[in-house]
Structure formats: C-alpha cells, structure tokens
Amino acid sequence: MKIERNDKLNFSDFLRTNNVCLDGAMGTYLQSLGLNPGEKPEIWNITHSDIITDIHRQYFDAGSDVVITNTFGANLFKFDVEELEAVIKAAMENAQAARKLCKSPKNKFVALDIGPSGKMLKPLGDLDFEDAVAVFAQTVKFGVKYGADLVLVETMNDSYETKAALLAVKENCDLPVIVTNAYSEDGNLMTGASPAAMVALLESMGADAIGANCSLGPKQLTGVTEELLKYASVPVVLKPNAGLPKLINGNTVFDVGKEEFAEDISALVKKGLRVFGGCCGTTPEFIEELVSKTDALPVVPVTEKNLTVVSSYSHAVTFGDAPILIGERINPTGKKRFKQALLENDMDYILTEGIKQQDKGVDILDVNVGIPDIDEVKMLENTVSELQSVTDLPLQIDTSDTDAMEAALRKYNGKALINSVNGKEESMKAVFPLMKKYGGVAVALTLDENGIPDTASGRVEIAEKILKTAETYGIDKKDIIFDTLVMTISAESSAAIVTLEALSRIRNELGCHTSLGISNVSFGLPNRDAVNSTFFALSLAQGLSAAIMNPFSAEMMKIYYSYKALAGFDENCEEYIAATDSFTVTAAPSTAKKATAATDETEIASELQHSIIKGLKEKAGEYTKDLLKTTPYLEIVNNEIIPALNTVGVRFENKTLYLPQLLMSAEAAKSAFEKIKEFTTLSGSAPATKGDFVIATVEGDIHDIGKNIVKLLLSNYGFNVIDLGRDVPCQTVVDAVVEHKAPIAGLSALMTTTVPAMEKTIGLLREQAPWCKIVVGGAVLTPEYAMKIGADKYAKDAMESVRYAEEVIQSIRTDL
C-alpha cells in the first residue's frame, strides 16, 4: 500500500507560523448517523469506511487544517494486535482518502488520535506505568506505519497517564505531537493537576503544543486556556465541547450554538490561542463558522516565558518569587535511623519523614537513598513512587547514579528537580540527555575536572560552560539552577564569602536561579543552628532562590518567615504572625506542625486516624491490630476509621486534597479493615454490611477509573459492592440487581457515545427492578442530563456517591 503523507509542508513548520484549525467531533456525529449503544466507533473505520471518509472530507472542506483519525479508543485494551492494526490502517486510509477528495485549497494534515486507556495507573490503580507506555506505543507504531503526519494525545484526565502516552510517542516516532487534557469545572484534572503543572510536565518533555479539550464548553474553559497561555512557551490548544449535553425528545443535544462557539474561541485567538477546533457536539458547520471568525485574525507570536518551574502531579512551583524551601531529611547523610530504614525497607518511616516536612511548610522534598548494601536504582524508583502517593510536593531526585536517576525520572509524575549535574564533561554527557527526554530542572554544581575553584570567578566560569553545553542539548538556561557550593568555614574562613559572591554574580550576571545546601557551612562547629541561620539570611540577601535545609530548625524558620515579611512576600505579615508560636518550639520533629496548617490537623484524635488521613497503609494496619487488643472492633470502625475517612472526604470536596490522596487514604482504611476482618473471622463475629451496591461501567465503555474509585470508597464505608466490571451488557446489570435484591445500582460512562447504553440500562432497571435506586456519574453527564435519562441521582465525584448510598440505606431503615 502506498502511504499518503503531506509532503508539501511539515506540520511543525506550519504550526510555527499559522493559526491551526482542527476538526470537530467524531463520536457524537457517528451517534447521529446510527452508531448503536455499546458499538465500538473505531470499527466503523472498516465497516462504514465511506461514512468515516465523508466525515473527514466534510471537516477538510469546512476549513480544518488537520483531521483526526477515528482511533480515540484504538488500543490493546479494546482490540488484539491484529484487530488494532486493521482498525488503524483503515482509519488512516479513510483520512488520507478524504484529503484527496476534498476541495479545500488549504494545507491538510492527518493526526493519529490517542485517547485514554480507561485505567488508573499504579499506585492508585492496577496498571503499571511501563505497561501503559507499551499499550500506547503499539498504537503509535501502527499510526506511523500507515502515514500519520502528527499525533494527538487527547482527553487525558490524569497527568501520569498523559506522561505515559507522550513518552510512548517520543520513544517510537519523531512526529510532532499535540497533547490536550480534560479539565474539570474547578480548572484541574481529575487527579488534581493544574494547567501550570501540565505545562511544566509536557513542555519539558517536548510536546509541540499543549492544551485542553472535551469536558466543558469554550466559556467554561476560558480560565484554563488563559492560564495555559500565561505559562506555556509553546502553542496553546483548545478543542471544547459545544457546551453541556441535554436530552431533548430522546436525542442528546448540546447547549452552545455554532455562532456562540465561534465567538468564544475567536476571542481567545486574539489573546494568543494558536490551535483550535471542536469536541463533543460540534459538527462541520461549527468548524466552518469557526474558520470564518478566525481566518482573518493575526497570528499572535508564541513568547518564551522564561519560567524556572518544577511540578508534582498537582501543582507547579516557580522559582523567582518567594524563596523555595527544599526539605533535606530524606537523606541518609548523618542520619543513623534513616540508614536503618533504608536497609530494612521501612517505607512508612521514609514516608513519614516526607509528610512531617510538608507539614512544616517546605515546597520541595529532597530524595536521596544512596547507601552501600542496597539496590539504589530500585530503592530510589520505589521511594519516589511511594512518596508521590502520600504527598503532592514536587521532589528533588538526588543521586550521583545515573541509572537510578533515569529510573526515578521515568516514573516521576511531574517535572522533577534533579540533583545534580556538574561541569565535568562526563557528568553533563550523562545527565543532559536524561533531562531532555524526561524533563526536569537540574541543580548544577560549580565544579569540574579540576575540582572546586577557590574563587567566585572560577565558579562563574564553570557555570557559563555548563550553560553553553546545556544549550547544545536543547536545554534552556531557565532549566538550570546553580549551586555555588557551600564549604565549611571551620576549614576555610573565606569559604562563605566566595560562595556568596559566586551566587550573587550568577544570579545577576547570568540571570539564573540558585540553590544551596545551607548546613554544610557549619560542619565541625558547635551551635550549628546559629551559624546556619545567619548564613541563610546572608544568602537570601544575595538572591538565593532555594535552600536545602532542615525545616525543624526553629532558627532557620525564623529567618525564612522574617525574610518573607521584610522582602514583601508576606502580605500583612500573615505567615510571620501565624508562625511565631512555632519559633519557641525547639522541635521534636514528631510533634512539630506547619505554621499555616489547618487547625483540624491538630485535632486528630489518634495515630490510626492520622495514618489513614495521610495514607500510611502499613501504619494503619499496625495501629488497628494493636487497638483490637483493647477496643471492640465496632468502636474502632465508628470512632476511628469512619471519622478519618470523613475528614478526608470533606477536604476532597473542598478541593484542599486531591484524588490521589483520597485514594491512598482509602487504601490505608482498607488496610485497617483487613485487620478487623482477620480478627472477626477468628472470633466468629463478622460485621454486617450496610447493604448491596451493584456497580458497572456501561456497555461499550472500557473506562473504569471512576467506577473503581467509587467501589473502593463504598467498601470502606461498609457496603457490599458487586462490581460487574466494564463494558457490561444492560441486561447483565439488571440480572445482578435482581439476584441480590440490591437497593442501589451505580452506572458509569466516560464517553458520550456510551450514554445511550446507560439510558437503556436505566430503562430496564425501572421495568425489572423498580425498587432499585440508580446513581450515575461520568465526565459527559450533568445533573439535568442524568435526570432526563431516568437516574435518581447524579454524583459529581466518588464521595457524593457514598453520601447518596448512605442516604438511601438510612431511608430504607427509617421506613422499616
């Protein structure tokens, strides 16, 4: 077969100088043409190739520069390898045929479409990161084989899965790649990532354009788009729905018309939006209207933002504002108990060290596990993954072992701080390629093959050499932070002066940010806190951007809060005033609290509640086992576990805690319940459940992330959950409800094309199980839409499902 590509112009070149119009919806369009509930849209590439080709042609003729193949769900979770290749081959042929058939004179490109896998990645789910990469990689390989001009990774609502998909693209082709995420009404992804965090991650990994798609209409996504424009140094993309879905006369329609849609997007194009199109509910008519409103608009140049940023799965930390605190305690140097924890693989101790430092107010956690007699590669990778399951702080990957560095960077969910690279050719040759591939900000030590220069000028010269070398790898100076190396003043009285001079010159002459390991200055001296805190103050005055320090030092924290107040980083001195009580605490790390922490942290009644709230699974199990020796199990459930879960639930609902933390708290509670189950099984007094709850992802939909989250929380709250899985036939759901006489059923759908299957299932339940209350959820639903298709309740998240289930059970008990 002859592969058809756009040979006239490379998409990257086109993107550089043009506004780019993508196409509109495929799934909702196919529904209007007869796609049946539960039917896989991708199969239409083979069975209805003429229809798919004509849809692509319509979009090209409407003015789309890029059409997107009908491969949103084409992956190995939905098809075997032979089926997958046939689907993608047909999809590419259909789009290429449309390019030939259309009458549009514009440049025309074909993008391979990659949607989410429908699974949650470990440690929150059961899909291994490397397995996710492999699944996406197979789709990419077939797309490249059959002639894609570029790749679109879209509708991702989890930053970690987004990274896996982008990595699969970058490792298996050199095509341009656009990445768009599905943002919720709160402006974040389902798992908590802000637009700034996604820009940090995706831009550093080499995405050619970054943006938002699906979930909401253009008005609701304006704030997200504006935040993307604020932070991104690559083109920004918006491909929204035609508003929100409604059910009118049995048909799904969206509440934004083509004129309003085009007006909203054109307003953003004037602000710098460069790539745009439509998602659910849009049609060729929408694209034609959009082109008419945007074709004459000038191309707003993409500007380099020059921001030094690291990120976690939830948020970005930007250097250059207030000084950044990097907690130093996850490091074996001089810490006998920490070394013991590493040797014994005592992960709960390590995680607790991270949580304590977060409570004290650090911005980033340093992670160093380098000691003899352990496998550092495996230990660092595991520690990074485990820490990210209990804290949303960005991490500093601290190792001199490049194998360990790569393993940790590959699995890290965000844009990491990398400690370190230096001026030795060997070091730069090893570290810079890893930075370029996985993203990150490097801490660069001002030393080289000749050691550490005695003068500030010598250290500045090494910094200049590092910057020049980084540039040859395509790494900008904004992603290099310099450590001018703190030497102990007990060995050399001028050591601190040289360090500070070099720091000031690098900050002011080279325009780069800086970081120091503060405590090195006092090594060998008595009363080290006094020396450290004074040196910290001097460093801040010279422009220090970040400090690796001990947040449990009251003297250091005094300097930090005082400096912020004096330098104008603390409005009305609020943080300083809030922190003053902690200044008198000399500080047992086990009792110290972050000055600005919520008051309910100090009101946690027990170690078990604290372990559940913080997501410490092993400790939760241990504390429960101990409590069972003296406390009736029902008291533990009602007075310890449920109150802790309620605390987490309230924080989740108030957006002060995100889905990963909610899930890890649920896992910790599960660990506690397992100990109770073991105890009651031996004693013959197993607790009764609150009631049966049948749950399923509807027919045709393979996305079961939401369902699995609801299942986990319901189980912790005492419900017997009958999980039917995903892609469940309508009658199978009804049969399970009838068999168990279940009072509640929960149905989930991510895709617009599978909502009819949800409606059909609800209709059958009303006929055959009229007693059953039905709660529904999913990204494509609204409360109004849920009611229209016959549901009793729309739950916007897992906690709302739990609250509703408890209401139903309480109502039943009241009636009895």
JSON list of N, CA and C in Angstrom, two decimals, residues 168-212:
[
{"chain": "A", "resi": 168, "resn": "ALA", "atom": "N", "xyz": [5.48, 7.37, 25.12]},
{"chain": "A", "resi": 168, "resn": "ALA", "atom": "CA", "xyz": [5.32, 6.36, 24.06]},
{"chain": "A", "resi": 168, "resn": "ALA", "atom": "C", "xyz": [5.47, 6.98, 22.68]},
{"chain": "A", "resi": 169, "resn": "VAL", "atom": "N", "xyz": [4.91, 8.17, 22.50]},
{"chain": "A", "resi": 169, "resn": "VAL", "atom": "CA", "xyz": [5.04, 8.86, 21.22]},
{"chain": "A", "resi": 169, "resn": "VAL", "atom": "C", "xyz": [6.50, 9.22, 20.95]},
{"chain": "A", "resi": 170, "resn": "LYS", "atom": "N", "xyz": [7.15, 9.83, 21.94]},
{"chain": "A", "resi": 170, "resn": "LYS", "atom": "CA", "xyz": [8.52, 10.32, 21.74]},
{"chain": "A", "resi": 170, "resn": "LYS", "atom": "C", "xyz": [9.51, 9.17, 21.53]},
{"chain": "A", "resi": 171, "resn": "GLU", "atom": "N", "xyz": [9.24, 8.03, 22.13]},
{"chain": "A", "resi": 171, "resn": "GLU", "atom": "CA", "xyz": [10.16, 6.90, 22.00]},
{"chain": "A", "resi": 171, "resn": "GLU", "atom": "C", "xyz": [9.95, 6.09, 20.72]},
{"chain": "A", "resi": 172, "resn": "ASN", "atom": "N", "xyz": [8.85, 6.33, 20.02]},
{"chain": "A", "resi": 172, "resn": "ASN", "atom": "CA", "xyz": [8.54, 5.48, 18.87]},
{"chain": "A", "resi": 172, "resn": "ASN", "atom": "C", "xyz": [8.36, 6.23, 17.56]},
{"chain": "A", "resi": 173, "resn": "CYS", "atom": "N", "xyz": [8.54, 7.54, 17.58]},
{"chain": "A", "resi": 173, "resn": "CYS", "atom": "CA", "xyz": [8.48, 8.30, 16.33]},
{"chain": "A", "resi": 173, "resn": "CYS", "atom": "C", "xyz": [9.07, 9.68, 16.53]},
{"chain": "A", "resi": 174, "resn": "ASP", "atom": "N", "xyz": [9.28, 10.38, 15.42]},
{"chain": "A", "resi": 174, "resn": "ASP", "atom": "CA", "xyz": [9.75, 11.76, 15.51]},
{"chain": "A", "resi": 174, "resn": "ASP", "atom": "C", "xyz": [8.70, 12.73, 14.97]},
{"chain": "A", "resi": 175, "resn": "LEU", "atom": "N", "xyz": [7.44, 12.30, 14.98]},
{"chain": "A", "resi": 175, "resn": "LEU", "atom": "CA", "xyz": [6.36, 13.16, 14.51]},
{"chain": "A", "resi": 175, "resn": "LEU", "atom": "C", "xyz": [6.04, 14.24, 15.53]},
{"chain": "A", "resi": 176, "resn": "PRO", "atom": "N", "xyz": [5.53, 15.38, 15.08]},
{"chain": "A", "resi": 176, "resn": "PRO", "atom": "CA", "xyz": [5.04, 16.38, 16.02]},
{"chain": "A", "resi": 176, "resn": "PRO", "atom": "C", "xyz": [3.91, 15.80, 16.87]},
{"chain": "A", "resi": 177, "resn": "VAL", "atom": "N", "xyz": [3.78, 16.27, 18.10]},
{"chain": "A", "resi": 177, "resn": "VAL", "atom": "CA", "xyz": [2.74, 15.75, 18.99]},
{"chain": "A", "resi": 177, "resn": "VAL", "atom": "C", "xyz": [2.05, 16.89, 19.73]},
{"chain": "A", "resi": 178, "resn": "ILE", "atom": "N", "xyz": [0.73, 16.87, 19.66]},
{"chain": "A", "resi": 178, "resn": "ILE", "atom": "CA", "xyz": [-0.12, 17.78, 20.41]},
{"chain": "A", "resi": 178, "resn": "ILE", "atom": "C", "xyz": [-0.71, 17.02, 21.59]},
{"chain": "A", "resi": 179, "resn": "VAL", "atom": "N", "xyz": [-0.74, 17.63, 22.77]},
{"chain": "A", "resi": 179, "resn": "VAL", "atom": "CA", "xyz": [-1.30, 16.97, 23.94]},
{"chain": "A", "resi": 179, "resn": "VAL", "atom": "C", "xyz": [-2.37, 17.87, 24.56]},
{"chain": "A", "resi": 180, "resn": "THR", "atom": "N", "xyz": [-3.57, 17.33, 24.72]},
{"chain": "A", "resi": 180, "resn": "THR", "atom": "CA", "xyz": [-4.65, 18.08, 25.37]},
{"chain": "A", "resi": 180, "resn": "THR", "atom": "C", "xyz": [-5.26, 17.26, 26.49]},
{"chain": "A", "resi": 181, "resn": "ASN", "atom": "N", "xyz": [-5.61, 17.95, 27.56]},
{"chain": "A", "resi": 181, "resn": "ASN", "atom": "CA", "xyz": [-6.17, 17.29, 28.75]},
{"chain": "A", "resi": 181, "resn": "ASN", "atom": "C", "xyz": [-7.61, 17.73, 28.98]},
{"chain": "A", "resi": 182, "resn": "ALA", "atom": "N", "xyz": [-8.35, 16.89, 29.68]},
{"chain": "A", "resi": 182, "resn": "ALA", "atom": "CA", "xyz": [-9.75, 17.18, 30.01]},
{"chain": "A", "resi": 182, "resn": "ALA", "atom": "C", "xyz": [-9.81, 17.77, 31.42]},
{"chain": "A", "resi": 183, "resn": "TYR", "atom": "N", "xyz": [-10.06, 19.06, 31.50]},
{"chain": "A", "resi": 183, "resn": "TYR", "atom": "CA", "xyz": [-10.11, 19.76, 32.78]},
{"chain": "A", "resi": 183, "resn": "TYR", "atom": "C", "xyz": [-11.53, 19.80, 33.33]},
{"chain": "A", "resi": 184, "resn": "SER", "atom": "N", "xyz": [-11.63, 19.71, 34.65]},
{"chain": "A", "resi": 184, "resn": "SER", "atom": "CA", "xyz": [-12.93, 19.75, 35.32]},
{"chain": "A", "resi": 184, "resn": "SER", "atom": "C", "xyz": [-13.35, 21.20, 35.57]},
{"chain": "A", "resi": 185, "resn": "GLU", "atom": "N", "xyz": [-14.52, 21.36, 36.14]},
{"chain": "A", "resi": 185, "resn": "GLU", "atom": "CA", "xyz": [-15.04, 22.71, 36.39]},
{"chain": "A", "resi": 185, "resn": "GLU", "atom": "C", "xyz": [-14.18, 23.51, 37.36]},
{"chain": "A", "resi": 186, "resn": "ASP", "atom": "N", "xyz": [-13.41, 22.80, 38.21]},
{"chain": "A", "resi": 186, "resn": "ASP", "atom": "CA", "xyz": [-12.53, 23.51, 39.14]},
{"chain": "A", "resi": 186, "resn": "ASP", "atom": "C", "xyz": [-11.23, 23.95, 38.49]},
{"chain": "A", "resi": 187, "resn": "GLY", "atom": "N", "xyz": [-11.06, 23.68, 37.21]},
{"chain": "A", "resi": 187, "resn": "GLY", "atom": "CA", "xyz": [-9.87, 24.11, 36.49]},
{"chain": "A", "resi": 187, "resn": "GLY", "atom": "C", "xyz": [-8.70, 23.17, 36.60]},
{"chain": "A", "resi": 188, "resn": "ASN", "atom": "N", "xyz": [-8.90, 21.99, 37.21]},
{"chain": "A", "resi": 188, "resn": "ASN", "atom": "CA", "xyz": [-7.83, 21.00, 37.35]},
{"chain": "A", "resi": 188, "resn": "ASN", "atom": "C", "xyz": [-8.24, 19.69, 36.70]},
{"chain": "A", "resi": 189, "resn": "LEU", "atom": "N", "xyz": [-7.26, 18.80, 36.52]},
{"chain": "A", "resi": 189, "resn": "LEU", "atom": "CA", "xyz": [-7.57, 17.46, 36.05]},
{"chain": "A", "resi": 189, "resn": "LEU", "atom": "C", "xyz": [-8.23, 16.65, 37.16]},
{"chain": "A", "resi": 190, "resn": "MET", "atom": "N", "xyz": [-8.80, 15.52, 36.82]},
{"chain": "A", "resi": 190, "resn": "MET", "atom": "CA", "xyz": [-9.45, 14.66, 37.80]},
{"chain": "A", "resi": 190, "resn": "MET", "atom": "C", "xyz": [-8.51, 14.31, 38.94]},
{"chain": "A", "resi": 191, "resn": "THR", "atom": "N", "xyz": [-7.23, 14.06, 38.62]},
{"chain": "A", "resi": 191, "resn": "THR", "atom": "CA", "xyz": [-6.26, 13.69, 39.65]},
{"chain": "A", "resi": 191, "resn": "THR", "atom": "C", "xyz": [-5.54, 14.90, 40.24]},
{"chain": "A", "resi": 192, "resn": "GLY", "atom": "N", "xyz": [-6.01, 16.12, 39.92]},
{"chain": "A", "resi": 192, "resn": "GLY", "atom": "CA", "xyz": [-5.55, 17.28, 40.64]},
{"chain": "A", "resi": 192, "resn": "GLY", "atom": "C", "xyz": [-4.64, 18.25, 39.93]},
{"chain": "A", "resi": 193, "resn": "ALA", "atom": "N", "xyz": [-4.10, 17.89, 38.77]},
{"chain": "A", "resi": 193, "resn": "ALA", "atom": "CA", "xyz": [-3.10, 18.74, 38.13]},
{"chain": "A", "resi": 193, "resn": "ALA", "atom": "C", "xyz": [-3.69, 20.06, 37.65]},
{"chain": "A", "resi": 194, "resn": "SER", "atom": "N", "xyz": [-3.00, 21.14, 37.94]},
{"chain": "A", "resi": 194, "resn": "SER", "atom": "CA", "xyz": [-3.37, 22.46, 37.45]},
{"chain": "A", "resi": 194, "resn": "SER", "atom": "C", "xyz": [-2.84, 22.64, 36.03]},
{"chain": "A", "resi": 195, "resn": "PRO", "atom": "N", "xyz": [-3.36, 23.61, 35.27]},
{"chain": "A", "resi": 195, "resn": "PRO", "atom": "CA", "xyz": [-2.79, 23.89, 33.95]},
{"chain": "A", "resi": 195, "resn": "PRO", "atom": "C", "xyz": [-1.30, 24.20, 34.01]},
{"chain": "A", "resi": 196, "resn": "ALA", "atom": "N", "xyz": [-0.86, 24.93, 35.03]},
{"chain": "A", "resi": 196, "resn": "ALA", "atom": "CA", "xyz": [0.56, 25.26, 35.15]},
{"chain": "A", "resi": 196, "resn": "ALA", "atom": "C", "xyz": [1.40, 23.99, 35.34]},
{"chain": "A", "resi": 197, "resn": "ALA", "atom": "N", "xyz": [0.89, 23.04, 36.12]},
{"chain": "A", "resi": 197, "resn": "ALA", "atom": "CA", "xyz": [1.61, 21.78, 36.32]},
{"chain": "A", "resi": 197, "resn": "ALA", "atom": "C", "xyz": [1.71, 21.00, 35.02]},
{"chain": "A", "resi": 198, "resn": "MET", "atom": "N", "xyz": [0.64, 21.00, 34.24]},
{"chain": "A", "resi": 198, "resn": "MET", "atom": "CA", "xyz": [0.67, 20.27, 32.97]},
{"chain": "A", "resi": 198, "resn": "MET", "atom": "C", "xyz": [1.60, 20.93, 31.96]},
{"chain": "A", "resi": 199, "resn": "VAL", "atom": "N", "xyz": [1.64, 22.26, 31.95]},
{"chain": "A", "resi": 199, "resn": "VAL", "atom": "CA", "xyz": [2.60, 22.95, 31.07]},
{"chain": "A", "resi": 199, "resn": "VAL", "atom": "C", "xyz": [4.02, 22.57, 31.44]},
{"chain": "A", "resi": 200, "resn": "ALA", "atom": "N", "xyz": [4.32, 22.58, 32.74]},
{"chain": "A", "resi": 200, "resn": "ALA", "atom": "CA", "xyz": [5.67, 22.23, 33.20]},
{"chain": "A", "resi": 200, "resn": "ALA", "atom": "C", "xyz": [6.06, 20.84, 32.73]},
{"chain": "A", "resi": 201, "resn": "LEU", "atom": "N", "xyz": [5.18, 19.87, 32.93]},
{"chain": "A", "resi": 201, "resn": "LEU", "atom": "CA", "xyz": [5.47, 18.49, 32.55]},
{"chain": "A", "resi": 201, "resn": "LEU", "atom": "C", "xyz": [5.60, 18.32, 31.04]},
{"chain": "A", "resi": 202, "resn": "LEU", "atom": "N", "xyz": [4.59, 18.76, 30.31]},
{"chain": "A", "resi": 202, "resn": "LEU", "atom": "CA", "xyz": [4.52, 18.46, 28.88]},
{"chain": "A", "resi": 202, "resn": "LEU", "atom": "C", "xyz": [5.53, 19.25, 28.07]},
{"chain": "A", "resi": 203, "resn": "GLU", "atom": "N", "xyz": [5.70, 20.51, 28.41]},
{"chain": "A", "resi": 203, "resn": "GLU", "atom": "CA", "xyz": [6.65, 21.33, 27.67]},
{"chain": "A", "resi": 203, "resn": "GLU", "atom": "C", "xyz": [8.07, 20.79, 27.86]},
{"chain": "A", "resi": 204, "resn": "SER", "atom": "N", "xyz": [8.40, 20.38, 29.08]},
{"chain": "A", "resi": 204, "resn": "SER", "atom": "CA", "xyz": [9.75, 19.89, 29.34]},
{"chain": "A", "resi": 204, "resn": "SER", "atom": "C", "xyz": [10.02, 18.56, 28.66]},
{"chain": "A", "resi": 205, "resn": "MET", "atom": "N", "xyz": [8.96, 17.79, 28.36]},
{"chain": "A", "resi": 205, "resn": "MET", "atom": "CA", "xyz": [9.13, 16.51, 27.65]},
{"chain": "A", "resi": 205, "resn": "MET", "atom": "C", "xyz": [9.06, 16.67, 26.13]},
{"chain": "A", "resi": 206, "resn": "GLY", "atom": "N", "xyz": [8.84, 17.88, 25.65]},
{"chain": "A", "resi": 206, "resn": "GLY", "atom": "CA", "xyz": [8.92, 18.12, 24.22]},
{"chain": "A", "resi": 206, "resn": "GLY", "atom": "C", "xyz": [7.63, 18.10, 23.45]},
{"chain": "A", "resi": 207, "resn": "ALA", "atom": "N", "xyz": [6.48, 18.29, 24.12]},
{"chain": "A", "resi": 207, "resn": "ALA", "atom": "CA", "xyz": [5.22, 18.41, 23.37]},
{"chain": "A", "resi": 207, "resn": "ALA", "atom": "C", "xyz": [5.27, 19.66, 22.50]},
{"chain": "A", "resi": 208, "resn": "ASP", "atom": "N", "xyz": [4.76, 19.55, 21.27]},
{"chain": "A", "resi": 208, "resn": "ASP", "atom": "CA", "xyz": [4.82, 20.68, 20.34]},
{"chain": "A", "resi": 208, "resn": "ASP", "atom": "C", "xyz": [3.71, 21.69, 20.58]},
{"chain": "A", "resi": 209, "resn": "ALA", "atom": "N", "xyz": [2.61, 21.25, 21.16]},
{"chain": "A", "resi": 209, "resn": "ALA", "atom": "CA", "xyz": [1.51, 22.15, 21.52]},
{"chain": "A", "resi": 209, "resn": "ALA", "atom": "C", "xyz": [0.77, 21.51, 22.69]},
{"chain": "A", "resi": 210, "resn": "ILE", "atom": "N", "xyz": [0.20, 22.35, 23.56]},
{"chain": "A", "resi": 210, "resn": "ILE", "atom": "CA", "xyz": [-0.38, 21.89, 24.82]},
{"chain": "A", "resi": 210, "resn": "ILE", "atom": "C", "xyz": [-1.73, 22.56, 25.01]},
{"chain": "A", "resi": 211, "resn": "GLY", "atom": "N", "xyz": [-2.72, 21.82, 25.50]},
{"chain": "A", "resi": 211, "resn": "GLY", "atom": "CA", "xyz": [-3.99, 22.48, 25.68]},
{"chain": "A", "resi": 211, "resn": "GLY", "atom": "C", "xyz": [-5.04, 21.69, 26.42]},
{"chain": "A", "resi": 212, "resn": "ALA", "atom": "N", "xyz": [-6.30, 22.05, 26.13]},
{"chain": "A", "resi": 212, "resn": "ALA", "atom": "CA", "xyz": [-7.47, 21.47, 26.80]},
{"chain": "A", "resi": 212, "resn": "ALA", "atom": "C", "xyz": [-8.47, 21.02, 25.74]}
]
